[in-house]
Coordinates of C-alpha atoms in Angstrom, one line a residue:
M1 CA -13.9 -6.9 25.0
M2 CA -13.7 -7.4 21.2
E3 CA -16.5 -4.8 20.7
D4 CA -14.5 -2.2 22.7
A5 CA -11.4 -3.0 20.6
V6 CA -13.3 -2.6 17.3
R7 CA -14.8 0.7 18.3
A8 CA -11.4 1.9 19.5
S9 CA -9.9 0.9 16.1
F10 CA -12.5 3.0 14.3
A11 CA -11.6 6.0 16.5
Q12 CA -7.9 5.5 15.9
Q13 CA -8.3 5.1 12.2
A14 CA -10.3 8.3 12.0
I15 CA -7.4 10.1 13.6
W16 CA -5.0 8.7 11.1
C17 CA -7.3 9.6 8.2
A18 CA -7.4 13.1 9.4
Q19 CA -3.6 13.3 9.7
L20 CA -3.3 11.9 6.2
G21 CA -5.5 14.6 4.7
S22 CA -9.0 12.9 4.6
P23 CA -11.4 14.7 6.9
F24 CA -14.3 13.1 5.2
T25 CA -13.2 9.5 5.9
A26 CA -12.2 10.6 9.4
R27 CA -15.7 11.9 10.1
L28 CA -17.3 8.8 8.5
L29 CA -15.4 6.3 10.5
E30 CA -15.7 8.3 13.8
G31 CA -19.5 8.3 13.4
I32 CA -19.8 4.7 12.4
G33 CA -17.5 3.5 15.1
R34 CA -19.9 4.9 17.7
A35 CA -23.2 4.1 15.9
I36 CA -22.7 0.6 14.5
D37 CA -24.7 -2.1 16.3
R38 CA -25.8 -5.8 15.9
K39 CA -29.0 -5.1 14.1
T40 CA -27.4 -6.0 10.7
A41 CA -25.2 -8.8 9.5
T42 CA -22.6 -6.2 8.8
G43 CA -22.7 -4.8 12.4
R44 CA -22.5 -8.2 13.9
R45 CA -19.6 -9.2 11.8
V46 CA -17.7 -6.0 12.6
L47 CA -18.3 -5.9 16.3
D48 CA -17.5 -9.6 16.7
W49 CA -14.5 -9.5 14.4
P50 CA -12.4 -12.7 15.0
G51 CA -9.0 -11.2 14.3
V52 CA -7.1 -8.0 15.1
P53 CA -9.4 -5.2 14.0
D54 CA -7.0 -2.2 13.8
A55 CA -4.7 -1.0 11.1
T56 CA -1.9 -3.3 12.2
G57 CA -4.1 -6.3 11.6
D58 CA -7.3 -6.6 9.5
A59 CA -8.1 -2.9 9.1
V60 CA -11.8 -3.4 9.6
A61 CA -12.6 0.3 9.6
L62 CA -11.0 0.7 6.2
R63 CA -12.8 -2.4 4.9
L64 CA -16.1 -0.8 5.8
A65 CA -15.2 2.6 4.4
G66 CA -14.3 0.8 1.1
A67 CA -17.6 -1.1 1.1
L68 CA -19.6 2.2 1.4
H69 CA -17.4 4.0 -1.2
N70 CA -18.0 1.0 -3.5
L71 CA -21.8 1.4 -3.1
V72 CA -21.5 5.1 -3.9
R73 CA -19.3 4.7 -6.9
N74 CA -21.7 2.1 -8.3
G75 CA -24.8 4.3 -7.8
R76 CA -26.4 2.1 -5.2
A77 CA -26.6 4.5 -2.3
G78 CA -28.1 7.7 -3.6
D79 CA -28.9 9.4 -0.2
L80 CA -25.4 8.7 1.1
A81 CA -23.8 9.6 -2.3
A82 CA -25.2 13.1 -2.0
L83 CA -22.9 13.7 1.0
Y84 CA -19.8 12.3 -0.7
P85 CA -17.2 14.6 -2.3
P86 CA -17.2 16.8 -4.2
A87 CA -20.0 17.9 -1.9
M88 CA -18.9 20.0 1.1
L89 CA -17.9 18.2 4.3
P90 CA -21.3 17.2 5.8
A91 CA -22.4 17.5 9.4
A92 CA -21.2 14.5 11.4
N93 CA -24.6 13.4 12.5
E94 CA -26.2 13.5 9.0
L95 CA -23.3 11.5 7.6
T96 CA -23.5 8.9 10.3
V97 CA -27.3 8.5 9.9
R98 CA -27.1 8.1 6.1
A99 CA -24.1 5.7 6.3
M100 CA -26.0 3.5 8.8
A101 CA -29.1 3.5 6.5
A102 CA -26.9 2.5 3.6
I103 CA -25.5 -0.4 5.6
E104 CA -29.0 -1.6 6.5
A105 CA -30.3 -1.2 2.9
H106 CA -27.3 -3.1 1.4
D107 CA -26.5 -5.3 4.3
S108 CA -25.5 -8.5 2.5
A109 CA -23.3 -6.6 -0.1
V110 CA -21.5 -4.6 2.5
A111 CA -20.9 -7.7 4.7
R112 CA -19.5 -9.6 1.7
F113 CA -17.1 -6.7 0.9
L114 CA -15.6 -7.1 4.4
D115 CA -14.0 -10.3 3.2
F116 CA -11.4 -8.3 1.3
A117 CA -8.4 -6.7 3.0
P118 CA -7.7 -3.1 1.8
Q119 CA -5.3 -3.0 -1.2
T120 CA -4.7 0.6 -2.2
N121 CA -1.5 0.2 -4.2
E122 CA -0.5 3.7 -3.1
V123 CA 1.3 4.8 -6.2
A124 CA 3.0 7.8 -4.5
R125 CA 5.2 5.2 -2.6
S126 CA 6.9 4.6 -6.0
A127 CA 8.7 7.9 -5.5
L128 CA 10.6 6.6 -2.6
L129 CA 11.0 3.1 -4.0
Y130 CA 12.4 4.6 -7.3
A131 CA 14.8 6.8 -5.3
G132 CA 15.9 3.6 -3.5
F133 CA 16.4 1.8 -6.9
M134 CA 18.6 4.8 -8.0
E135 CA 20.7 4.4 -4.8
I136 CA 21.1 0.6 -5.4
G137 CA 22.2 1.2 -9.0
E138 CA 24.7 3.9 -7.9
R139 CA 26.2 1.6 -5.3
T140 CA 26.5 -1.5 -7.4
G141 CA 26.9 -0.1 -10.9
L142 CA 24.6 -3.0 -12.1
P143 CA 21.1 -3.3 -13.6
L144 CA 18.3 -4.4 -11.3
S145 CA 16.0 -7.4 -11.1
L146 CA 13.0 -6.5 -8.9
F147 CA 11.1 -8.8 -6.6
E148 CA 8.1 -7.3 -4.6
L149 CA 6.4 -8.7 -1.6
G150 CA 2.8 -7.9 -1.1
A151 CA 2.5 -6.7 -4.7
S152 CA -1.3 -6.7 -4.8
A153 CA -2.1 -5.3 -8.3
G154 CA 1.5 -4.5 -9.1
L155 CA 1.3 -0.7 -9.5
N156 CA 4.5 -0.2 -7.6
M157 CA 6.2 -2.8 -9.7
I158 CA 6.2 -0.4 -12.7
A159 CA 7.9 2.5 -11.0
D160 CA 10.1 3.2 -14.0
R161 CA 6.9 4.0 -16.0
Y162 CA 6.3 7.1 -13.8
G163 CA 7.9 10.5 -13.6
Y164 CA 9.2 12.1 -10.5
L165 CA 10.5 15.4 -9.0
L166 CA 12.7 14.3 -6.1
G167 CA 13.8 17.5 -4.5
D168 CA 15.4 19.4 -7.4
R169 CA 16.0 16.2 -9.4
Q170 CA 13.8 15.1 -12.3
A171 CA 13.8 11.3 -12.6
G172 CA 11.9 8.6 -14.3
D173 CA 9.8 9.0 -17.4
V174 CA 9.2 12.7 -17.9
G175 CA 6.5 12.0 -20.5
S176 CA 4.5 9.7 -18.2
P177 CA 0.8 10.5 -17.4
V178 CA 1.8 9.7 -13.8
Q179 CA 4.0 12.4 -12.3
I180 CA 4.8 12.3 -8.6
S181 CA 6.4 15.2 -6.7
P182 CA 6.3 14.8 -2.9
E183 CA 7.4 17.6 -0.6
W184 CA 11.1 17.0 -0.3
E185 CA 13.6 17.8 2.5
G186 CA 17.3 17.0 2.0
G187 CA 19.5 16.5 -1.0
A188 CA 18.3 14.7 -4.2
P189 CA 19.0 11.0 -4.6
E190 CA 22.3 10.2 -6.3
G191 CA 22.8 8.0 -9.3
A192 CA 21.2 7.7 -12.7
D193 CA 17.8 6.3 -13.5
P194 CA 18.1 2.6 -12.8
V195 CA 18.2 0.0 -15.5
I196 CA 15.5 -2.6 -14.7
I197 CA 16.0 -5.9 -16.6
D198 CA 13.4 -8.1 -14.8
R199 CA 10.6 -7.8 -12.3
A200 CA 8.2 -10.1 -10.5
G201 CA 6.0 -9.9 -7.4
C202 CA 4.0 -12.1 -5.1
D203 CA 0.9 -11.8 -3.0
L204 CA -1.4 -14.2 -1.2
S205 CA -4.4 -12.5 -2.9
P206 CA -3.2 -10.6 -5.9
L207 CA -5.6 -8.3 -7.7
D208 CA -6.1 -8.8 -11.4
L209 CA -6.3 -5.4 -13.1
S210 CA -7.8 -7.0 -16.2
V211 CA -11.0 -7.7 -14.2
A212 CA -13.2 -4.7 -13.9
E213 CA -14.7 -5.8 -10.5
E214 CA -11.2 -6.1 -9.0
R215 CA -10.1 -2.7 -10.4
E216 CA -13.3 -1.1 -8.9
R217 CA -12.7 -2.7 -5.5
M218 CA -9.2 -1.3 -5.4
L219 CA -10.4 2.2 -6.3
A220 CA -13.1 2.0 -3.6
Y221 CA -10.3 2.0 -1.0
I222 CA -9.0 5.4 -2.2
W223 CA -10.5 8.0 0.1
P224 CA -13.2 10.0 -1.7
D225 CA -12.0 13.5 -0.7
Q226 CA -8.5 12.9 -2.3
P227 CA -9.1 13.3 -6.0
A228 CA -5.4 13.7 -6.9
R229 CA -4.8 10.2 -5.5
M230 CA -7.7 8.8 -7.4
A231 CA -6.5 10.4 -10.7
R232 CA -3.0 9.2 -10.1
I233 CA -4.0 5.6 -9.5
E234 CA -6.4 5.6 -12.5
A235 CA -3.5 6.8 -14.7
A236 CA -1.2 4.1 -13.2
I237 CA -3.8 1.4 -13.9
G238 CA -3.9 2.6 -17.5
L239 CA -0.2 2.1 -17.8
A240 CA -0.3 -1.3 -16.1
L241 CA -3.0 -2.6 -18.4
A242 CA -0.8 -2.0 -21.4
E243 CA 1.6 -4.6 -20.0
L244 CA 0.5 -6.3 -16.9
P245 CA 3.3 -7.1 -14.4
R246 CA 3.7 -10.7 -13.3
I247 CA 2.4 -11.4 -9.8
D248 CA 2.6 -14.9 -8.4
R249 CA -0.1 -16.1 -5.9
A250 CA 2.3 -17.4 -3.3
D251 CA 3.5 -17.4 0.3
A252 CA 6.3 -14.8 0.6
G253 CA 8.7 -17.1 2.4
S254 CA 8.8 -19.9 0.0
W255 CA 8.7 -17.5 -3.0
I256 CA 11.8 -15.8 -1.9
V257 CA 13.8 -19.0 -1.6
E258 CA 12.7 -20.2 -5.0
R259 CA 12.8 -16.9 -7.0
L260 CA 15.8 -15.1 -5.6
S261 CA 18.0 -18.3 -5.5
R262 CA 17.1 -19.1 -9.0
S263 CA 17.8 -15.6 -10.2
A264 CA 21.3 -15.2 -8.8
G265 CA 23.0 -14.6 -12.2
A266 CA 26.2 -12.5 -12.5
G267 CA 26.0 -8.9 -13.7
Q268 CA 22.8 -7.9 -12.0
V269 CA 21.6 -7.0 -8.5
R270 CA 18.6 -8.8 -7.1
V271 CA 16.3 -6.4 -5.2
L272 CA 13.7 -7.6 -2.7
Y273 CA 11.4 -4.7 -1.8
H274 CA 8.1 -4.0 -0.1
S275 CA 6.1 -0.9 1.0
I276 CA 3.7 -0.9 4.0
A277 CA 3.2 -4.6 3.6
F278 CA 5.9 -6.5 5.7
Q279 CA 4.3 -5.1 8.9
Y280 CA 1.1 -7.1 8.1
F281 CA 3.0 -10.4 7.8
P282 CA 2.8 -12.8 10.8
A283 CA 5.9 -12.5 13.1
A284 CA 7.0 -16.1 12.2
L285 CA 6.9 -15.2 8.5
Q286 CA 8.9 -12.0 9.1
D287 CA 11.5 -14.1 10.9
E288 CA 11.6 -16.7 8.1
I289 CA 12.1 -14.0 5.4
T290 CA 14.8 -12.3 7.5
A291 CA 16.6 -15.6 7.9
H292 CA 16.3 -16.4 4.1
M293 CA 17.7 -13.0 3.2
A294 CA 20.6 -13.4 5.6
A295 CA 21.4 -16.8 4.1
L296 CA 21.2 -15.6 0.5
G297 CA 23.2 -12.5 1.4
A298 CA 26.0 -14.6 2.8
R299 CA 26.4 -16.1 -0.7
A300 CA 26.2 -12.7 -2.5
T301 CA 29.3 -11.4 -4.3
E302 CA 30.3 -8.1 -5.9
T303 CA 29.1 -9.6 -9.2
T304 CA 26.0 -11.2 -7.7
P305 CA 24.9 -8.7 -5.1
L306 CA 21.6 -8.8 -3.1
A307 CA 19.6 -5.8 -1.9
W308 CA 16.6 -5.5 0.5
L309 CA 14.7 -2.2 0.2
S310 CA 12.0 -1.7 2.8
F311 CA 9.5 1.1 3.3
E312 CA 7.6 0.3 6.5
N313 CA 6.1 2.0 9.5
V314 CA 8.4 2.4 12.5
E315 CA 6.7 3.2 15.8
G316 CA 7.2 6.9 16.8
R317 CA 9.0 7.8 13.5
G318 CA 6.5 7.4 10.7
A319 CA 7.5 5.2 7.8
E320 CA 11.1 4.6 7.1
L321 CA 12.9 3.6 3.9
T322 CA 15.9 1.4 4.6
L323 CA 18.4 -0.4 2.4
R324 CA 20.4 -3.5 3.2
L325 CA 23.0 -4.5 0.6
W326 CA 25.1 -7.6 0.4
P327 CA 28.0 -8.3 0.5
G328 CA 28.2 -6.6 3.8
G329 CA 24.6 -6.5 4.9
D330 CA 24.6 -3.3 6.9
V331 CA 21.3 -1.5 7.2
V332 CA 21.2 2.2 6.0
T333 CA 18.3 4.5 6.6
L334 CA 17.6 6.5 3.4
A335 CA 14.4 8.4 4.2
L336 CA 11.5 9.1 6.5
A337 CA 8.0 9.8 5.1
D338 CA 4.3 9.5 5.9
A339 CA 2.6 6.4 4.7
H340 CA 1.2 8.1 1.6
V341 CA 4.6 9.8 0.8
R342 CA 3.3 13.3 0.7
R343 CA 6.4 14.6 2.5
V344 CA 9.9 13.0 2.5
R345 CA 13.0 13.6 4.6
W346 CA 15.9 12.2 2.5
R347 CA 19.1 11.0 4.2
V348 CA 17.7 11.6 7.7

Protein backbone atom coordinates (compact mmCIF):
# COMPACT_ATOMS: atom_id res chain seq x y z
CA MET A 1 0.00 0.00 0.00
CA MET A 2 2.87 2.43 0.78
CA GLU A 3 4.46 1.69 -2.58
CA ASP A 4 1.22 2.61 -4.33
CA ALA A 5 1.02 5.85 -2.34
CA VAL A 6 4.62 6.73 -3.20
CA ARG A 7 4.15 6.12 -6.92
CA ALA A 8 0.92 8.14 -6.86
CA SER A 9 2.77 11.00 -5.14
CA PHE A 10 5.37 11.08 -7.93
CA ALA A 11 2.62 11.21 -10.53
CA GLN A 12 0.79 14.02 -8.71
CA GLN A 13 3.99 16.00 -8.17
CA ALA A 14 4.73 15.70 -11.88
CA ILE A 15 1.35 17.28 -12.64
CA TRP A 16 2.05 20.15 -10.24
CA CYS A 17 5.51 20.71 -11.70
CA ALA A 18 3.99 20.97 -15.17
CA GLN A 19 1.38 23.42 -13.92
CA LEU A 20 4.10 25.53 -12.29
CA GLY A 21 6.10 25.74 -15.50
CA SER A 22 8.68 22.95 -15.20
CA PRO A 23 8.06 20.36 -17.93
CA PHE A 24 11.52 18.89 -17.37
CA THR A 25 10.94 18.12 -13.69
CA ALA A 26 7.47 16.84 -14.53
CA ARG A 27 8.89 14.39 -17.07
CA LEU A 28 11.70 13.34 -14.74
CA LEU A 29 9.39 12.55 -11.82
CA GLU A 30 6.74 10.88 -13.94
CA GLY A 31 9.33 8.46 -15.31
CA ILE A 32 11.07 7.76 -12.01
CA GLY A 33 7.75 7.21 -10.27
CA ARG A 34 7.04 4.34 -12.63
CA ALA A 35 10.57 2.91 -12.92
CA ILE A 36 12.02 3.04 -9.41
CA ASP A 37 12.43 -0.37 -7.76
CA ARG A 38 14.06 -1.98 -4.74
CA LYS A 39 17.38 -2.84 -6.41
CA THR A 40 19.05 0.16 -4.79
CA ALA A 41 19.11 1.57 -1.26
CA THR A 42 17.52 4.69 -2.70
CA GLY A 43 14.68 2.73 -4.28
CA ARG A 44 14.01 0.74 -1.14
CA ARG A 45 13.98 3.88 0.97
CA VAL A 46 11.64 5.70 -1.40
CA LEU A 47 9.17 2.87 -1.90
CA ASP A 48 9.06 2.03 1.81
CA TRP A 49 8.89 5.64 2.97
CA PRO A 50 7.71 5.65 6.60
CA GLY A 51 5.88 8.99 6.54
CA VAL A 52 3.50 10.81 4.24
CA PRO A 53 5.24 10.77 0.84
CA ASP A 54 3.32 13.47 -1.04
CA ALA A 55 3.77 17.25 -1.13
CA THR A 56 1.53 17.76 1.93
CA GLY A 57 3.97 15.67 3.94
CA ASP A 58 7.57 14.72 3.20
CA ALA A 59 7.67 15.60 -0.52
CA VAL A 60 9.70 12.50 -1.40
CA ALA A 61 9.55 13.15 -5.14
CA LEU A 62 11.06 16.62 -4.72
CA ARG A 63 13.74 15.22 -2.41
CA LEU A 64 14.80 12.79 -5.14
CA ALA A 65 14.63 15.44 -7.86
CA GLY A 66 16.87 17.63 -5.69
CA ALA A 67 19.33 14.78 -5.15
CA LEU A 68 19.70 14.26 -8.90
CA HIS A 69 20.02 17.97 -9.61
CA ASN A 70 22.70 18.14 -6.93
CA LEU A 71 24.66 15.39 -8.71
CA VAL A 72 24.37 17.22 -12.02
CA ARG A 73 25.36 20.60 -10.58
CA ASN A 74 28.44 19.04 -9.00
CA GLY A 75 29.55 17.26 -12.17
CA ARG A 76 28.98 13.77 -10.84
CA ALA A 77 26.43 12.47 -13.37
CA GLY A 78 27.71 13.33 -16.84
CA ASP A 79 25.35 11.14 -18.87
CA LEU A 80 22.33 12.52 -17.02
CA ALA A 81 23.68 16.08 -17.08
CA ALA A 82 23.74 16.00 -20.88
CA LEU A 83 19.92 15.87 -20.81
CA TYR A 84 19.48 18.68 -18.28
CA PRO A 85 18.63 22.24 -19.31
CA PRO A 86 19.68 24.20 -21.24
CA ALA A 87 19.45 21.10 -23.46
CA MET A 88 16.12 20.62 -25.21
CA LEU A 89 13.46 18.63 -23.34
CA PRO A 90 14.59 15.00 -23.71
CA ALA A 91 12.51 12.00 -24.65
CA ALA A 92 10.79 10.58 -21.60
CA ASN A 93 12.28 7.09 -21.88
CA GLU A 94 15.84 8.32 -22.30
CA LEU A 95 15.54 10.65 -19.32
CA THR A 96 14.16 7.86 -17.14
CA VAL A 97 16.89 5.40 -18.14
CA ARG A 98 19.70 7.86 -17.42
CA ALA A 99 18.12 9.00 -14.16
CA MET A 100 17.85 5.43 -12.93
CA ALA A 101 21.46 4.78 -13.97
CA ALA A 102 22.58 7.84 -12.01
CA ILE A 103 20.69 6.62 -8.93
CA GLU A 104 22.39 3.22 -9.19
CA ALA A 105 25.86 4.74 -9.75
CA HIS A 106 25.57 7.19 -6.85
CA ASP A 107 23.21 5.21 -4.65
CA SER A 108 24.60 6.07 -1.23
CA ALA A 109 24.88 9.81 -1.98
CA VAL A 110 21.35 9.98 -3.36
CA ALA A 111 19.94 8.01 -0.42
CA ARG A 112 21.65 10.38 2.04
CA PHE A 113 20.25 13.44 0.24
CA LEU A 114 16.75 12.12 0.95
CA ASP A 115 17.30 12.97 4.63
CA PHE A 116 16.65 16.63 3.86
CA ALA A 117 13.23 18.16 3.29
CA PRO A 118 13.06 20.55 0.31
CA GLN A 119 13.77 24.15 1.29
CA THR A 120 13.52 26.33 -1.77
CA ASN A 121 13.14 29.74 -0.10
CA GLU A 122 10.99 30.85 -3.05
CA VAL A 123 11.99 34.50 -3.21
CA ALA A 124 9.06 35.47 -5.45
CA ARG A 125 6.79 35.00 -2.41
CA SER A 126 8.38 38.13 -0.98
CA ALA A 127 6.31 40.14 -3.48
CA LEU A 128 3.11 39.13 -1.70
CA LEU A 129 4.62 39.27 1.76
CA TYR A 130 5.94 42.77 1.11
CA ALA A 131 2.52 43.85 -0.17
CA GLY A 132 1.10 42.48 3.08
CA PHE A 133 3.66 44.42 5.11
CA MET A 134 2.60 47.58 3.24
CA GLU A 135 -1.01 46.85 4.17
CA ILE A 136 -0.12 46.36 7.83
CA GLY A 137 1.86 49.59 7.91
CA GLU A 138 -1.03 51.46 6.30
CA ARG A 139 -3.58 50.08 8.77
CA THR A 140 -1.51 50.67 11.91
CA GLY A 141 0.67 53.65 11.02
CA LEU A 142 3.51 51.93 12.88
CA PRO A 143 6.90 50.37 12.06
CA LEU A 144 7.07 46.56 11.86
CA SER A 145 8.91 43.91 13.85
CA LEU A 146 8.91 40.73 11.76
CA PHE A 147 8.80 37.13 13.00
CA GLU A 148 8.87 34.35 10.38
CA LEU A 149 7.90 30.73 10.94
CA GLY A 150 9.64 28.14 8.77
CA ALA A 151 12.28 30.69 7.79
CA SER A 152 14.74 28.10 6.43
CA ALA A 153 17.64 30.22 5.11
CA GLY A 154 15.85 33.52 5.70
CA LEU A 155 15.61 34.83 2.15
CA ASN A 156 12.02 35.96 2.73
CA MET A 157 13.09 37.73 5.91
CA ILE A 158 14.88 40.39 3.86
CA ALA A 159 11.97 41.36 1.62
CA ASP A 160 12.80 45.05 2.02
CA ARG A 161 16.12 44.47 0.22
CA TYR A 162 14.29 43.55 -3.00
CA GLY A 163 12.46 45.66 -5.55
CA TYR A 164 8.91 45.04 -6.83
CA LEU A 165 6.43 45.98 -9.48
CA LEU A 166 3.05 45.30 -7.87
CA GLY A 167 0.50 46.08 -10.55
CA ASP A 168 1.38 49.64 -11.53
CA ARG A 169 3.10 50.31 -8.21
CA GLN A 170 6.88 50.36 -7.84
CA ALA A 171 7.89 49.36 -4.30
CA GLY A 172 10.87 48.24 -2.30
CA ASP A 173 14.48 48.90 -3.30
CA VAL A 174 14.49 50.06 -6.93
CA GLY A 175 18.27 49.55 -7.09
CA SER A 176 18.26 45.99 -5.78
CA PRO A 177 19.70 43.18 -7.93
CA VAL A 178 16.51 41.25 -7.07
CA GLN A 179 13.51 42.68 -8.91
CA ILE A 180 10.19 40.79 -8.72
CA SER A 181 7.23 41.58 -10.96
CA PRO A 182 4.47 38.95 -10.93
CA GLU A 183 1.52 39.20 -13.27
CA TRP A 184 -0.91 41.32 -11.29
CA GLU A 185 -4.70 41.53 -11.38
CA GLY A 186 -6.50 44.12 -9.29
CA GLY A 187 -5.44 47.40 -7.77
CA ALA A 188 -1.98 48.08 -6.39
CA PRO A 189 -1.38 47.71 -2.62
CA GLU A 190 -2.02 50.80 -0.58
CA GLY A 191 0.41 52.34 1.85
CA ALA A 192 4.02 53.39 1.77
CA ASP A 193 7.03 51.09 1.92
CA PRO A 194 6.98 49.63 5.44
CA VAL A 195 9.52 50.62 8.06
CA ILE A 196 11.04 47.41 9.43
CA ILE A 197 12.81 47.91 12.75
CA ASP A 198 13.52 44.30 13.71
CA ARG A 199 13.31 40.80 12.28
CA ALA A 200 13.78 37.25 13.47
CA GLY A 201 12.87 33.80 12.25
CA CYS A 202 12.71 30.23 13.44
CA ASP A 203 13.01 26.83 11.81
CA LEU A 204 13.51 23.30 13.08
CA SER A 205 16.32 22.85 10.51
CA PRO A 206 17.53 26.29 9.39
CA LEU A 207 19.97 26.49 6.50
CA ASP A 208 23.20 28.37 7.09
CA LEU A 209 23.95 30.37 3.94
CA SER A 210 27.54 30.88 5.05
CA VAL A 211 28.12 27.13 4.48
CA ALA A 212 28.68 26.33 0.80
CA GLU A 213 27.24 22.80 1.07
CA GLU A 214 23.98 24.13 2.51
CA ARG A 215 23.71 26.84 -0.16
CA GLU A 216 24.25 24.21 -2.82
CA ARG A 217 21.62 21.92 -1.36
CA MET A 218 19.07 24.73 -1.45
CA LEU A 219 19.92 25.57 -5.07
CA ALA A 220 19.48 21.92 -6.04
CA TYR A 221 15.78 22.17 -5.18
CA ILE A 222 15.27 24.89 -7.82
CA TRP A 223 13.89 23.22 -10.93
CA PRO A 224 16.62 23.19 -13.59
CA ASP A 225 14.46 24.47 -16.47
CA GLN A 226 13.61 27.69 -14.58
CA PRO A 227 16.74 29.84 -14.96
CA ALA A 228 14.99 33.05 -13.88
CA ARG A 229 14.18 31.49 -10.50
CA MET A 230 17.77 30.31 -10.16
CA ALA A 231 19.20 33.73 -11.01
CA ARG A 232 16.81 35.40 -8.57
CA ILE A 233 17.67 33.16 -5.64
CA GLU A 234 21.41 33.43 -6.33
CA ALA A 235 21.10 37.23 -6.26
CA ALA A 236 19.06 37.03 -3.04
CA ILE A 237 21.72 34.82 -1.45
CA GLY A 238 24.31 37.45 -2.31
CA LEU A 239 22.26 40.10 -0.51
CA ALA A 240 21.68 37.86 2.51
CA LEU A 241 25.37 37.01 2.86
CA ALA A 242 26.15 40.70 3.30
CA GLU A 243 24.10 40.65 6.52
CA LEU A 244 22.71 37.27 7.48
CA PRO A 245 19.27 37.35 9.11
CA ARG A 246 18.87 35.82 12.55
CA ILE A 247 17.19 32.40 12.52
CA ASP A 248 16.64 30.44 15.71
CA ARG A 249 16.64 26.65 15.65
CA ALA A 250 13.41 26.23 17.58
CA ASP A 251 9.94 24.77 17.76
CA ALA A 252 7.46 27.30 16.38
CA GLY A 253 4.99 27.04 19.25
CA SER A 254 7.37 27.80 22.10
CA TRP A 255 9.24 30.36 19.99
CA ILE A 256 6.07 32.40 19.45
CA VAL A 257 5.30 32.54 23.15
CA GLU A 258 8.81 33.63 24.05
CA ARG A 259 9.64 36.03 21.22
CA LEU A 260 6.30 37.75 20.56
CA SER A 261 5.48 38.19 24.24
CA ARG A 262 8.92 39.61 24.94
CA SER A 263 8.69 42.03 22.01
CA ALA A 264 5.38 43.67 22.89
CA GLY A 265 6.74 47.22 23.13
CA ALA A 266 4.63 50.27 22.36
CA GLY A 267 4.97 52.04 19.03
CA GLN A 268 5.46 49.00 16.81
CA VAL A 269 3.37 46.24 15.28
CA ARG A 270 4.54 42.67 15.76
CA VAL A 271 4.04 40.66 12.56
CA LEU A 272 4.02 36.87 12.59
CA TYR A 273 4.20 35.54 9.03
CA HIS A 274 4.85 32.41 7.01
CA SER A 275 4.61 31.27 3.38
CA ILE A 276 3.83 27.69 2.27
CA ALA A 277 5.14 26.44 5.63
CA PHE A 278 2.27 26.31 8.12
CA GLN A 279 0.57 23.58 6.11
CA TYR A 280 3.48 21.25 6.88
CA PHE A 281 3.20 21.71 10.64
CA PRO A 282 1.47 18.91 12.57
CA ALA A 283 -2.19 19.63 13.30
CA ALA A 284 -1.51 19.84 17.04
CA LEU A 285 1.18 22.48 16.46
CA GLN A 286 -1.13 24.47 14.17
CA ASP A 287 -3.77 24.47 16.91
CA GLU A 288 -1.18 25.48 19.51
CA ILE A 289 0.03 28.42 17.41
CA THR A 290 -3.53 29.54 16.71
CA ALA A 291 -4.32 29.49 20.43
CA HIS A 292 -1.11 31.38 21.27
CA MET A 293 -1.91 34.08 18.71
CA ALA A 294 -5.49 34.47 19.96
CA ALA A 295 -4.21 34.86 23.53
CA LEU A 296 -1.55 37.38 22.52
CA GLY A 297 -4.08 39.18 20.31
CA ALA A 298 -6.49 39.54 23.22
CA ARG A 299 -3.83 41.62 24.98
CA ALA A 300 -2.99 43.75 21.94
CA THR A 301 -3.81 47.47 21.95
CA GLU A 302 -3.78 50.27 19.39
CA THR A 303 -0.23 51.10 20.46
CA THR A 304 0.89 47.44 20.72
CA PRO A 305 -0.93 45.77 17.80
CA LEU A 306 -0.34 42.22 16.60
CA ALA A 307 -0.59 40.98 13.00
CA TRP A 308 -0.64 37.48 11.50
CA LEU A 309 0.16 37.37 7.78
CA SER A 310 -0.29 33.96 6.16
CA PHE A 311 0.38 32.76 2.61
CA GLU A 312 -0.68 29.13 2.42
CA ASN A 313 -2.40 26.72 0.08
CA VAL A 314 -6.18 26.48 0.33
CA GLU A 315 -7.79 23.45 -1.25
CA GLY A 316 -9.53 24.38 -4.49
CA ARG A 317 -8.31 28.01 -4.46
CA GLY A 318 -4.55 27.91 -4.85
CA ALA A 319 -2.50 29.82 -2.27
CA GLU A 320 -4.15 32.58 -0.27
CA LEU A 321 -2.67 35.62 1.46
CA THR A 322 -4.65 36.47 4.57
CA LEU A 323 -4.20 39.05 7.31
CA ARG A 324 -5.45 38.92 10.87
CA LEU A 325 -4.86 42.09 12.86
CA TRP A 326 -5.47 42.71 16.57
CA PRO A 327 -7.16 44.49 18.30
CA GLY A 328 -10.13 42.98 16.55
CA GLY A 329 -8.69 39.82 15.04
CA ASP A 330 -10.89 39.60 11.94
CA VAL A 331 -9.41 37.67 9.02
CA VAL A 332 -9.13 39.54 5.70
CA THR A 333 -8.19 37.87 2.41
CA LEU A 334 -5.72 40.07 0.55
CA ALA A 335 -4.76 37.98 -2.48
CA LEU A 336 -4.76 34.68 -4.31
CA ALA A 337 -1.70 33.40 -6.17
CA ASP A 338 0.05 30.25 -7.29
CA ALA A 339 2.65 28.82 -4.91
CA HIS A 340 5.52 30.41 -6.84
CA VAL A 341 3.72 33.78 -7.08
CA ARG A 342 3.89 34.03 -10.85
CA ARG A 343 0.34 35.46 -10.98
CA VAL A 344 -1.50 37.42 -8.30
CA ARG A 345 -5.12 38.42 -7.84
CA TRP A 346 -5.10 41.26 -5.33
CA ARG A 347 -8.12 42.00 -3.18
CA VAL A 348 -10.08 38.98 -4.43
